[in-house]
PDB file of C-alpha atoms and ligand atoms in Angstrom:
ATOM      1  CA  UNK P   1       0.000   0.000   0.000  1.00 74.00           C
ATOM      2  CA  UNK P   2       1.205   3.518  -0.863  1.00 76.00           C
ATOM      3  CA  UNK P   3       1.285   5.942   2.024  1.00 88.00           C
ATOM      4  CA  UNK P   4       3.074   9.151   2.944  1.00 96.00           C
ATOM      5  CA  UNK P   5       3.675   9.471   6.678  1.00 98.00           C
ATOM      6  CA  UNK P   6       4.805  13.099   6.553  1.00 98.00           C
ATOM      7  CA  UNK P   7       1.665  14.127   4.700  1.00 98.00           C
ATOM      8  CA  UNK P   8      -0.601  12.120   7.028  1.00 98.00           C
ATOM      9  CA  UNK P   9       1.107  13.683  10.041  1.00 98.00           C
ATOM     10  CA  UNK P  10       0.640  17.201   8.662  1.00 98.00           C
ATOM     11  CA  UNK P  11      -3.067  16.632   7.992  1.00 98.00           C
ATOM     12  CA  UNK P  12      -3.643  14.884  11.314  1.00 98.00           C
ATOM     13  CA  UNK P  13      -2.072  17.743  13.278  1.00 98.00           C
ATOM     14  CA  UNK P  14      -4.088  20.328  11.329  1.00 98.00           C
ATOM     15  CA  UNK P  15      -7.372  18.474  11.981  1.00 98.00           C
ATOM     16  CA  UNK P  16      -6.541  17.947  15.662  1.00 98.00           C
ATOM     17  CA  UNK P  17      -5.849  21.681  16.096  1.00 98.00           C
ATOM     18  CA  UNK P  18      -9.122  22.544  14.321  1.00 98.00           C
ATOM     19  CA  UNK P  19     -11.060  20.069  16.466  1.00 98.00           C
ATOM     20  CA  UNK P  20      -9.409  21.561  19.574  1.00 98.00           C
ATOM     21  CA  UNK P  21     -10.533  25.013  18.489  1.00 98.00           C
ATOM     22  CA  UNK P  22     -14.117  23.727  18.189  1.00 98.00           C
ATOM     23  CA  UNK P  23     -13.900  22.106  21.636  1.00 98.00           C
ATOM     24  CA  UNK P  24     -12.648  25.342  23.209  1.00 97.00           C
ATOM     25  CA  UNK P  25     -15.461  27.240  21.480  1.00 97.00           C
ATOM     26  CA  UNK P  26     -17.963  24.819  23.077  1.00 95.00           C
ATOM     27  CA  UNK P  27     -16.947  25.704  26.657  1.00 95.00           C
ATOM     28  CA  UNK P  28     -19.573  28.432  27.222  1.00 93.00           C
ATOM     29  CA  UNK P  29     -22.367  26.230  25.799  1.00 91.00           C
ATOM     30  CA  UNK P  30     -24.429  23.667  27.717  1.00 90.00           C
ATOM     31  CA  UNK P  31     -23.164  20.131  27.202  1.00 89.00           C
ATOM     32  CA  UNK P  32     -25.495  17.299  26.330  1.00 92.00           C
ATOM     33  CA  UNK P  33     -24.189  14.531  28.639  1.00 90.00           C
ATOM     34  CA  UNK P  34     -25.371  10.918  28.557  1.00 92.00           C
ATOM     35  CA  UNK P  35     -23.908   7.701  29.965  1.00 93.00           C
ATOM     36  CA  UNK P  36     -22.813   4.528  28.174  1.00 91.00           C
ATOM     37  CA  UNK P  37     -21.858   1.233  29.885  1.00 91.00           C
ATOM     38  CA  UNK P  38     -22.520   2.557  33.422  1.00 92.00           C
ATOM     39  CA  UNK P  39     -23.636   5.852  35.055  1.00 91.00           C
ATOM     40  CA  UNK P  40     -20.005   7.063  35.338  1.00 90.00           C
ATOM     41  CA  UNK P  41     -19.068   6.223  31.733  1.00 89.00           C
ATOM     42  CA  UNK P  42     -19.948   9.578  30.181  1.00 88.00           C
ATOM     43  CA  UNK P  43     -20.229  10.773  26.621  1.00 90.00           C
ATOM     44  CA  UNK P  44     -21.159  14.235  25.359  1.00 94.00           C
ATOM     45  CA  UNK P  45     -22.354  15.679  22.071  1.00 96.00           C
ATOM     46  CA  UNK P  46     -18.861  17.181  21.750  1.00 97.00           C
ATOM     47  CA  UNK P  47     -17.153  13.736  21.931  1.00 97.00           C
ATOM     48  CA  UNK P  48     -19.473  12.579  19.149  1.00 97.00           C
ATOM     49  CA  UNK P  49     -19.128  15.709  16.982  1.00 98.00           C
ATOM     50  CA  UNK P  50     -15.322  15.624  17.331  1.00 98.00           C
ATOM     51  CA  UNK P  51     -15.103  11.992  16.226  1.00 98.00           C
ATOM     52  CA  UNK P  52     -17.429  12.680  13.271  1.00 98.00           C
ATOM     53  CA  UNK P  53     -15.260  15.653  12.290  1.00 98.00           C
ATOM     54  CA  UNK P  54     -12.139  13.449  12.096  1.00 98.00           C
ATOM     55  CA  UNK P  55     -13.940  10.725  10.196  1.00 98.00           C
ATOM     56  CA  UNK P  56     -15.219  13.157   7.570  1.00 98.00           C
ATOM     57  CA  UNK P  57     -11.712  14.613   7.042  1.00 98.00           C
ATOM     58  CA  UNK P  58      -9.966  11.226   6.910  1.00 98.00           C
ATOM     59  CA  UNK P  59     -12.521   9.627   4.577  1.00 98.00           C
ATOM     60  CA  UNK P  60     -12.412  12.622   2.194  1.00 98.00           C
ATOM     61  CA  UNK P  61      -8.609  12.567   2.055  1.00 97.00           C
ATOM     62  CA  UNK P  62      -7.805   8.874   2.480  1.00 97.00           C
ATOM     63  CA  UNK P  63     -10.833   6.798   1.402  1.00 97.00           C
ATOM     64  CA  UNK P  64      -8.921   3.506   1.688  1.00 96.00           C
ATOM     65  CA  UNK P  65      -7.735   4.036   5.288  1.00 98.00           C
ATOM     66  CA  UNK P  66      -9.623   2.337   8.130  1.00 98.00           C
ATOM     67  CA  UNK P  67     -10.787   4.148  11.278  1.00 98.00           C
ATOM     68  CA  UNK P  68     -11.337   2.742  14.765  1.00 98.00           C
ATOM     69  CA  UNK P  69     -13.118   5.385  16.852  1.00 98.00           C
ATOM     70  CA  UNK P  70     -14.347   5.120  20.420  1.00 97.00           C
ATOM     71  CA  UNK P  71     -17.796   6.558  19.717  1.00 97.00           C
ATOM     72  CA  UNK P  72     -18.506   4.061  16.946  1.00 97.00           C
ATOM     73  CA  UNK P  73     -18.675   6.324  13.879  1.00 97.00           C
ATOM     74  CA  UNK P  74     -15.659   4.678  12.276  1.00 97.00           C
ATOM     75  CA  UNK P  75     -15.317   1.283  10.656  1.00 97.00           C
ATOM     76  CA  UNK P  76     -15.786  -2.178  12.104  1.00 96.00           C
ATOM     77  CA  UNK P  77     -12.062  -2.885  12.397  1.00 97.00           C
ATOM     78  CA  UNK P  78     -11.256  -6.589  12.697  1.00 96.00           C
ATOM     79  CA  UNK P  79      -7.634  -6.557  11.504  1.00 97.00           C
ATOM     80  CA  UNK P  80      -4.709  -4.168  11.369  1.00 98.00           C
ATOM     81  CA  UNK P  81      -3.579  -4.567   7.774  1.00 97.00           C
ATOM     82  CA  UNK P  82      -3.207  -1.320   5.790  1.00 97.00           C
ATOM     83  CA  UNK P  83      -3.467   2.090   7.448  1.00 98.00           C
ATOM     84  CA  UNK P  84      -5.644   2.259  10.568  1.00 98.00           C
ATOM     85  CA  UNK P  85      -6.412   5.496  12.429  1.00 98.00           C
ATOM     86  CA  UNK P  86      -7.246   4.813  16.101  1.00 98.00           C
ATOM     87  CA  UNK P  87      -9.124   7.769  17.578  1.00 98.00           C
ATOM     88  CA  UNK P  88     -10.249   8.898  20.997  1.00 98.00           C
ATOM     89  CA  UNK P  89     -11.965  12.230  20.320  1.00 98.00           C
ATOM     90  CA  UNK P  90     -11.899  13.212  24.008  1.00 98.00           C
ATOM     91  CA  UNK P  91      -9.890  11.100  26.421  1.00 98.00           C
ATOM     92  CA  UNK P  92     -10.900  12.100  29.936  1.00 98.00           C
ATOM     93  CA  UNK P  93     -14.571  12.876  29.272  1.00 97.00           C
ATOM     94  CA  UNK P  94     -15.372  12.927  32.992  1.00 97.00           C
ATOM     95  CA  UNK P  95     -12.753  15.678  33.420  1.00 97.00           C
ATOM     96  CA  UNK P  96     -14.081  17.472  30.347  1.00 97.00           C
ATOM     97  CA  UNK P  97     -17.593  17.498  31.839  1.00 96.00           C
ATOM     98  CA  UNK P  98     -16.646  18.305  35.442  1.00 96.00           C
ATOM     99  CA  UNK P  99     -13.498  20.414  35.045  1.00 96.00           C
ATOM    100  CA  UNK P 100     -13.149  21.565  31.439  1.00 96.00           C
ATOM    101  CA  UNK P 101      -9.469  20.590  31.706  1.00 97.00           C
ATOM    102  CA  UNK P 102      -7.295  17.447  32.056  1.00 97.00           C
ATOM    103  CA  UNK P 103      -8.525  15.852  28.840  1.00 98.00           C
ATOM    104  CA  UNK P 104      -6.946  15.328  25.421  1.00 98.00           C
ATOM    105  CA  UNK P 105      -7.574  14.315  21.829  1.00 98.00           C
ATOM    106  CA  UNK P 106      -5.624  11.160  20.976  1.00 98.00           C
ATOM    107  CA  UNK P 107      -4.872   9.761  17.519  1.00 99.00           C
ATOM    108  CA  UNK P 108      -2.561   6.859  16.740  1.00 98.00           C
ATOM    109  CA  UNK P 109      -1.909   5.837  13.130  1.00 98.00           C
ATOM    110  CA  UNK P 110      -0.879   2.220  12.537  1.00 98.00           C
ATOM    111  CA  UNK P 111       0.459   0.734   9.301  1.00 98.00           C
ATOM    112  CA  UNK P 112       0.168  -3.044   9.044  1.00 97.00           C
ATOM    113  CA  UNK P 113      -0.060  -3.179  12.830  1.00 97.00           C
ATOM    114  CA  UNK P 114       2.955  -1.001  13.523  1.00 98.00           C
ATOM    115  CA  UNK P 115       2.507   2.316  15.369  1.00 98.00           C
ATOM    116  CA  UNK P 116       3.865   5.038  13.051  1.00 98.00           C
ATOM    117  CA  UNK P 117       2.292   8.359  14.114  1.00 98.00           C
ATOM    118  CA  UNK P 118       1.145   9.432  17.576  1.00 98.00           C
ATOM    119  CA  UNK P 119      -0.666  12.694  18.333  1.00 99.00           C
ATOM    120  CA  UNK P 120      -2.036  13.797  21.703  1.00 99.00           C
ATOM    121  CA  UNK P 121      -3.458  17.300  22.066  1.00 98.00           C
ATOM    122  CA  UNK P 122      -3.960  18.938  25.449  1.00 98.00           C
ATOM    123  CA  UNK P 123      -6.672  21.244  24.167  1.00 98.00           C
ATOM    124  CA  UNK P 124      -6.859  23.608  27.144  1.00 98.00           C
ATOM    125  CA  UNK P 125      -3.114  24.303  27.255  1.00 98.00           C
ATOM    126  CA  UNK P 126      -2.732  24.243  23.458  1.00 98.00           C
ATOM    127  CA  UNK P 127       0.021  21.634  23.884  1.00 98.00           C
ATOM    128  CA  UNK P 128       0.444  19.284  20.938  1.00 98.00           C
ATOM    129  CA  UNK P 129       2.527  16.162  21.584  1.00 99.00           C
ATOM    130  CA  UNK P 130       3.447  14.463  18.329  1.00 98.00           C
ATOM    131  CA  UNK P 131       5.697  11.824  16.892  1.00 98.00           C
ATOM    132  CA  UNK P 132       6.519  10.036  13.659  1.00 98.00           C
ATOM    133  CA  UNK P 133       8.276   6.756  14.434  1.00 98.00           C
ATOM    134  CA  UNK P 134      12.052   7.177  14.155  1.00 98.00           C
ATOM    135  CA  UNK P 135      11.928  10.974  14.203  1.00 98.00           C
ATOM    136  CA  UNK P 136      11.638  11.767  17.908  1.00 98.00           C
ATOM    137  CA  UNK P 137       8.763  13.161  19.960  1.00 98.00           C
ATOM    138  CA  UNK P 138       7.854  16.843  20.142  1.00 98.00           C
ATOM    139  CA  UNK P 139       5.835  19.058  22.429  1.00 98.00           C
ATOM    140  CA  UNK P 140       4.717  21.765  20.007  1.00 98.00           C
ATOM    141  CA  UNK P 141       8.041  22.613  18.280  1.00 97.00           C
ATOM    142  CA  UNK P 142      10.294  21.446  21.116  1.00 98.00           C
ATOM    143  CA  UNK P 143      11.997  18.047  21.023  1.00 98.00           C
ATOM    144  CA  UNK P 144      11.356  15.856  24.111  1.00 98.00           C
ATOM    145  CA  UNK P 145      14.537  14.230  25.496  1.00 98.00           C
ATOM    146  CA  UNK P 146      14.973  10.443  25.762  1.00 98.00           C
ATOM    147  CA  UNK P 147      13.788   8.822  28.989  1.00 98.00           C
ATOM    148  CA  UNK P 148      16.364   7.838  31.577  1.00 97.00           C
ATOM    149  CA  UNK P 149      16.313   5.082  34.199  1.00 96.00           C
ATOM    150  CA  UNK P 150      14.538   5.589  37.536  1.00 96.00           C
ATOM    151  CA  UNK P 151      14.430   3.774  40.877  1.00 97.00           C
ATOM    152  CA  UNK P 152      11.196   2.625  42.497  1.00 98.00           C
ATOM    153  CA  UNK P 153      11.995   4.552  45.693  1.00 98.00           C
ATOM    154  CA  UNK P 154      12.417   7.802  43.760  1.00 98.00           C
ATOM    155  CA  UNK P 155       9.533   7.443  41.350  1.00 98.00           C
ATOM    156  CA  UNK P 156       6.049   8.864  41.003  1.00 98.00           C
ATOM    157  CA  UNK P 157       3.546   6.449  39.478  1.00 98.00           C
ATOM    158  CA  UNK P 158       0.091   7.170  38.104  1.00 98.00           C
ATOM    159  CA  UNK P 159      -2.499   4.744  39.387  1.00 96.00           C
ATOM    160  CA  UNK P 160      -6.212   5.022  40.062  1.00 94.00           C
ATOM    161  CA  UNK P 161      -7.245   4.562  43.733  1.00 93.00           C
ATOM    162  CA  UNK P 162      -9.932   2.125  42.523  1.00 92.00           C
ATOM    163  CA  UNK P 163      -7.265  -0.570  42.196  1.00 93.00           C
ATOM    164  CA  UNK P 164      -6.050  -0.419  45.793  1.00 93.00           C
ATOM    165  CA  UNK P 165      -9.599  -0.517  47.180  1.00 94.00           C
ATOM    166  CA  UNK P 166     -11.698  -3.708  46.995  1.00 94.00           C
ATOM    167  CA  UNK P 167     -13.019  -3.999  43.423  1.00 91.00           C
ATOM    168  CA  UNK P 168     -14.479  -6.648  41.132  1.00 88.00           C
ATOM    169  CA  UNK P 169     -11.611  -6.755  38.620  1.00 86.00           C
ATOM    170  CA  UNK P 170      -8.344  -7.410  40.496  1.00 89.00           C
ATOM    171  CA  UNK P 171      -7.158  -8.418  43.959  1.00 90.00           C
ATOM    172  CA  UNK P 172      -6.748  -4.956  45.489  1.00 91.00           C
ATOM    173  CA  UNK P 173      -3.932  -6.138  47.820  1.00 93.00           C
ATOM    174  CA  UNK P 174      -1.573  -6.672  44.883  1.00 93.00           C
ATOM    175  CA  UNK P 175      -0.565  -3.086  44.260  1.00 94.00           C
ATOM    176  CA  UNK P 176      -0.337  -1.982  47.904  1.00 95.00           C
ATOM    177  CA  UNK P 177       3.413  -2.827  48.358  1.00 96.00           C
ATOM    178  CA  UNK P 178       4.261  -0.803  45.245  1.00 97.00           C
ATOM    179  CA  UNK P 179       2.179   2.149  46.400  1.00 97.00           C
ATOM    180  CA  UNK P 180       4.038   2.047  49.739  1.00 97.00           C
ATOM    181  CA  UNK P 181       7.505   1.855  48.153  1.00 98.00           C
ATOM    182  CA  UNK P 182       7.256   4.633  45.554  1.00 98.00           C
ATOM    183  CA  UNK P 183       7.864   8.285  46.326  1.00 98.00           C
ATOM    184  CA  UNK P 184       4.315   9.254  45.326  1.00 98.00           C
ATOM    185  CA  UNK P 185       1.206   8.375  43.343  1.00 98.00           C
ATOM    186  CA  UNK P 186      -0.955  10.504  41.056  1.00 98.00           C
ATOM    187  CA  UNK P 187      -4.203  10.038  39.154  1.00 98.00           C
ATOM    188  CA  UNK P 188      -5.126  12.446  36.362  1.00 97.00           C
ATOM    189  CA  UNK P 189      -8.166  10.708  34.864  1.00 97.00           C
ATOM    190  CA  UNK P 190      -7.010  10.663  31.241  1.00 98.00           C
ATOM    191  CA  UNK P 191      -4.886   7.778  30.003  1.00 98.00           C
ATOM    192  CA  UNK P 192      -3.583   9.888  27.100  1.00 98.00           C
ATOM    193  CA  UNK P 193      -2.466  12.661  29.448  1.00 98.00           C
ATOM    194  CA  UNK P 194      -0.939  10.141  31.846  1.00 98.00           C
ATOM    195  CA  UNK P 195       1.034   8.708  28.935  1.00 98.00           C
ATOM    196  CA  UNK P 196       2.409  12.087  27.845  1.00 98.00           C
ATOM    197  CA  UNK P 197       3.319  12.738  31.464  1.00 98.00           C
ATOM    198  CA  UNK P 198       5.409   9.545  31.340  1.00 98.00           C
ATOM    199  CA  UNK P 199       6.849  10.608  27.966  1.00 98.00           C
ATOM    200  CA  UNK P 200       7.910  13.977  29.352  1.00 98.00           C
ATOM    201  CA  UNK P 201       9.278  12.498  32.604  1.00 97.00           C
ATOM    202  CA  UNK P 202       6.767  14.359  34.815  1.00 98.00           C
ATOM    203  CA  UNK P 203       5.850  10.954  36.206  1.00 98.00           C
ATOM    204  CA  UNK P 204       7.860   7.729  35.973  1.00 98.00           C
ATOM    205  CA  UNK P 205       5.182   5.116  35.229  1.00 98.00           C
ATOM    206  CA  UNK P 206       1.454   4.636  34.619  1.00 98.00           C
ATOM    207  CA  UNK P 207      -0.486   1.409  35.098  1.00 97.00           C
ATOM    208  CA  UNK P 208      -4.068   0.263  34.878  1.00 95.00           C
ATOM    209  CA  UNK P 209      -5.797  -3.153  34.571  1.00 94.00           C
ATOM    210  CA  UNK P 210      -8.092  -2.258  31.662  1.00 93.00           C
ATOM    211  CA  UNK P 211      -7.957   0.143  28.732  1.00 96.00           C
ATOM    212  CA  UNK P 212      -9.206   0.197  25.147  1.00 97.00           C
ATOM    213  CA  UNK P 213      -6.939   0.624  22.087  1.00 98.00           C
ATOM    214  CA  UNK P 214      -8.041   4.258  21.515  1.00 98.00           C
ATOM    215  CA  UNK P 215      -6.944   5.230  25.055  1.00 98.00           C
ATOM    216  CA  UNK P 216      -3.347   4.313  24.395  1.00 97.00           C
ATOM    217  CA  UNK P 217      -2.719   3.964  20.626  1.00 98.00           C
ATOM    218  CA  UNK P 218      -0.865   7.291  20.377  1.00 98.00           C
ATOM    219  CA  UNK P 219       0.849   7.287  23.777  1.00 98.00           C
ATOM    220  CA  UNK P 220       2.482   3.885  23.314  1.00 98.00           C
ATOM    221  CA  UNK P 221       4.209   5.092  20.130  1.00 98.00           C
ATOM    222  CA  UNK P 222       5.650   8.133  21.931  1.00 98.00           C
ATOM    223  CA  UNK P 223       6.873   6.261  24.998  1.00 98.00           C
ATOM    224  CA  UNK P 224       8.617   3.579  22.918  1.00 98.00           C
ATOM    225  CA  UNK P 225      10.168   6.242  20.671  1.00 98.00           C
ATOM    226  CA  UNK P 226      11.710   7.851  23.769  1.00 98.00           C
ATOM    227  CA  UNK P 227      13.253   4.595  25.000  1.00 98.00           C
ATOM    228  CA  UNK P 228      10.513   3.892  27.545  1.00 98.00           C
ATOM    229  CA  UNK P 229       8.718   0.570  27.844  1.00 98.00           C
ATOM    230  CA  UNK P 230       5.069  -0.137  27.077  1.00 98.00           C
ATOM    231  CA  UNK P 231       3.428  -3.524  27.665  1.00 97.00           C
ATOM    232  CA  UNK P 232       0.486  -4.974  29.517  1.00 97.00           C
ATOM    233  CA  UNK P 233       0.803  -5.736  33.246  1.00 96.00           C
ATOM    234  CA  UNK P 234       2.254  -9.179  32.424  1.00 95.00           C
ATOM    235  CA  UNK P 235       5.018  -7.614  30.352  1.00 96.00           C
ATOM    236  CA  UNK P 236       3.443  -8.695  27.041  1.00 96.00           C
ATOM    237  CA  UNK P 237       2.702  -6.663  23.903  1.00 95.00           C
ATOM    238  CA  UNK P 238      -0.544  -4.673  23.934  1.00 93.00           C
ATOM    239  CA  UNK P 239      -3.096  -6.058  21.408  1.00 95.00           C
ATOM    240  CA  UNK P 240      -4.628  -3.128  19.458  1.00 97.00           C
ATOM    241  CA  UNK P 241      -7.778  -5.106  18.672  1.00 97.00           C
ATOM    242  CA  UNK P 242      -8.994  -5.652  22.238  1.00 97.00           C
ATOM    243  CA  UNK P 243      -9.032  -4.310  25.800  1.00 96.00           C
ATOM    244  CA  UNK P 244      -5.811  -4.900  27.740  1.00 95.00           C
ATOM    245  CA  UNK P 245      -4.101  -3.960  30.955  1.00 96.00           C
ATOM    246  CA  UNK P 246      -1.341  -1.376  30.505  1.00 97.00           C
ATOM    247  CA  UNK P 247       2.001  -0.643  32.124  1.00 98.00           C
ATOM    248  CA  UNK P 248       4.221   2.114  30.704  1.00 98.00           C
ATOM    249  CA  UNK P 249       7.352   3.410  32.331  1.00 98.00           C
ATOM    250  CA  UNK P 250      10.883   4.652  32.118  1.00 98.00           C
ATOM    251  CA  UNK P 251      13.430   2.001  31.099  1.00 96.00           C
ATOM    252  CA  UNK P 252      14.740  -0.231  33.880  1.00 95.00           C
ATOM    253  CA  UNK P 253      11.929   0.674  36.246  1.00 97.00           C
ATOM    254  CA  UNK P 254       9.608  -1.410  34.065  1.00 97.00           C
ATOM    255  CA  UNK P 255      11.533  -4.669  34.581  1.00 96.00           C
ATOM    256  CA  UNK P 256      12.075  -3.931  38.237  1.00 97.00           C
ATOM    257  CA  UNK P 257       8.342  -3.404  38.911  1.00 97.00           C
ATOM    258  CA  UNK P 258       7.311  -6.392  36.768  1.00 96.00           C
ATOM    259  CA  UNK P 259       9.708  -8.724  38.614  1.00 96.00           C
ATOM    260  CA  UNK P 260       9.257  -7.448  42.136  1.00 96.00           C
ATOM    261  CA  UNK P 261       5.647  -6.257  42.336  1.00 96.00           C
ATOM    262  CA  UNK P 262       3.475  -7.498  39.451  1.00 94.00           C
ATOM    263  CA  UNK P 263       4.549 -11.083  38.773  1.00 90.00           C
ATOM    264  CA  UNK P 264       1.849 -12.706  40.945  1.00 84.00           C
ATOM    265  CA  UNK P 265      -1.068 -10.751  39.498  1.00 84.00           C
ATOM    266  CA  UNK P 266      -3.727 -12.364  37.310  1.00 84.00           C
ATOM    267  CA  UNK P 267      -3.969  -9.367  34.987  1.00 86.00           C
TER     268      UNK P 267
HETATM  269  C1  IPD U 301     -11.087   7.014  30.064  1.00 97.20           C
HETATM  270  C2  IPD U 301      -9.864   7.709  30.613  1.00 97.20           C
HETATM  271  C3  IPD U 301      -9.591   7.253  32.037  1.00 97.20           C
HETATM  272  C4  IPD U 301      -9.437   5.742  32.122  1.00 97.20           C
HETATM  273  C5  IPD U 301     -10.684   5.092  31.559  1.00 97.20           C
HETATM  274  C6  IPD U 301     -10.924   5.528  30.123  1.00 97.20           C
HETATM  275  P1  IPD U 301     -12.622   8.278  28.237  1.00 97.20           P
HETATM  276  O1  IPD U 301     -11.333   7.389  28.711  1.00 97.20           O
HETATM  277  O2  IPD U 301      -8.716   7.454  29.838  1.00 97.20           O
HETATM  278  O3  IPD U 301      -8.408   7.843  32.531  1.00 97.20           O
HETATM  279  O4  IPD U 301      -9.268   5.374  33.456  1.00 97.20           O
HETATM  280  O5  IPD U 301     -10.535   3.687  31.607  1.00 97.20           O
HETATM  281  O6  IPD U 301     -12.094   4.907  29.629  1.00 97.20           O
HETATM  282  O7  IPD U 301     -13.828   7.410  28.437  1.00 97.20           O
HETATM  283  O8  IPD U 301     -12.650   9.506  29.033  1.00 97.20           O
HETATM  284  O9  IPD U 301     -12.305   8.485  26.809  1.00 97.20           O
HETATM  285 CA1   CA U 302     -10.437   7.186  26.468  1.00 97.20          CA
HETATM  286 CA1   CA U 303     -13.200   9.159  24.917  1.00 97.20          CA
END
């Protein structure tokens, strides 16, 4: 298949900036909020309009590319051959609704299953994180340095408090030793933002037992490009066609945490 990464990257960044502009313009208006799988799984008319905006632009420009979008306006994607755009129009919808900050647009572009372009846009701060595989990662025009090793005792990890309280998905006792040993924990409520915080070294790792491909498609590309590690909680490759657990971190720290804290989990 013929494709031009530089051109796709230029279009994708332009569309993301335009969509961000529309989201900012929506702030004074009343949101139409509904829930999906449970009362806390929110979606707004802006999530839906943003996804539809991307789909229209991509289909007009690249009719043979496939699109996997969280809100379901894309294609039924059952395989990763060819070019696949994986889109989360607003990652952190609960923050978007309650705070009007701490959310991002996330787009990952995969070619025959390989992550080639990652774009995450912090709409409120007008901060565009972007990467073409092999060409480094940028925050707006500024190059982000490679990640360096970190020790557990000096690290800050992002982790949702849900997983250290009794819950139906994992044994909540499993992560308690890690939470005790690290310097600090954080929870920002947007997987895409948590991943750019790992990419920029603001935090050292991020982990969660369950995410969808659109939550992490872009972030994984950036973290790997910077020398960080991105797997599921068992240390295995993330499968872009299903839900997975996720563990991203600085190099070294990843193996250390897998061996010493995560190995007994049934993730
Ligand atoms: C959610 C956010 C959140 C994560 C959830 C995701 P959404 O995405 O990334 O941080 O904990 O699992 O579903 O629904 O706001 O796009
Ligand atoms: Ca999401
Ligand atoms: Ca979303």
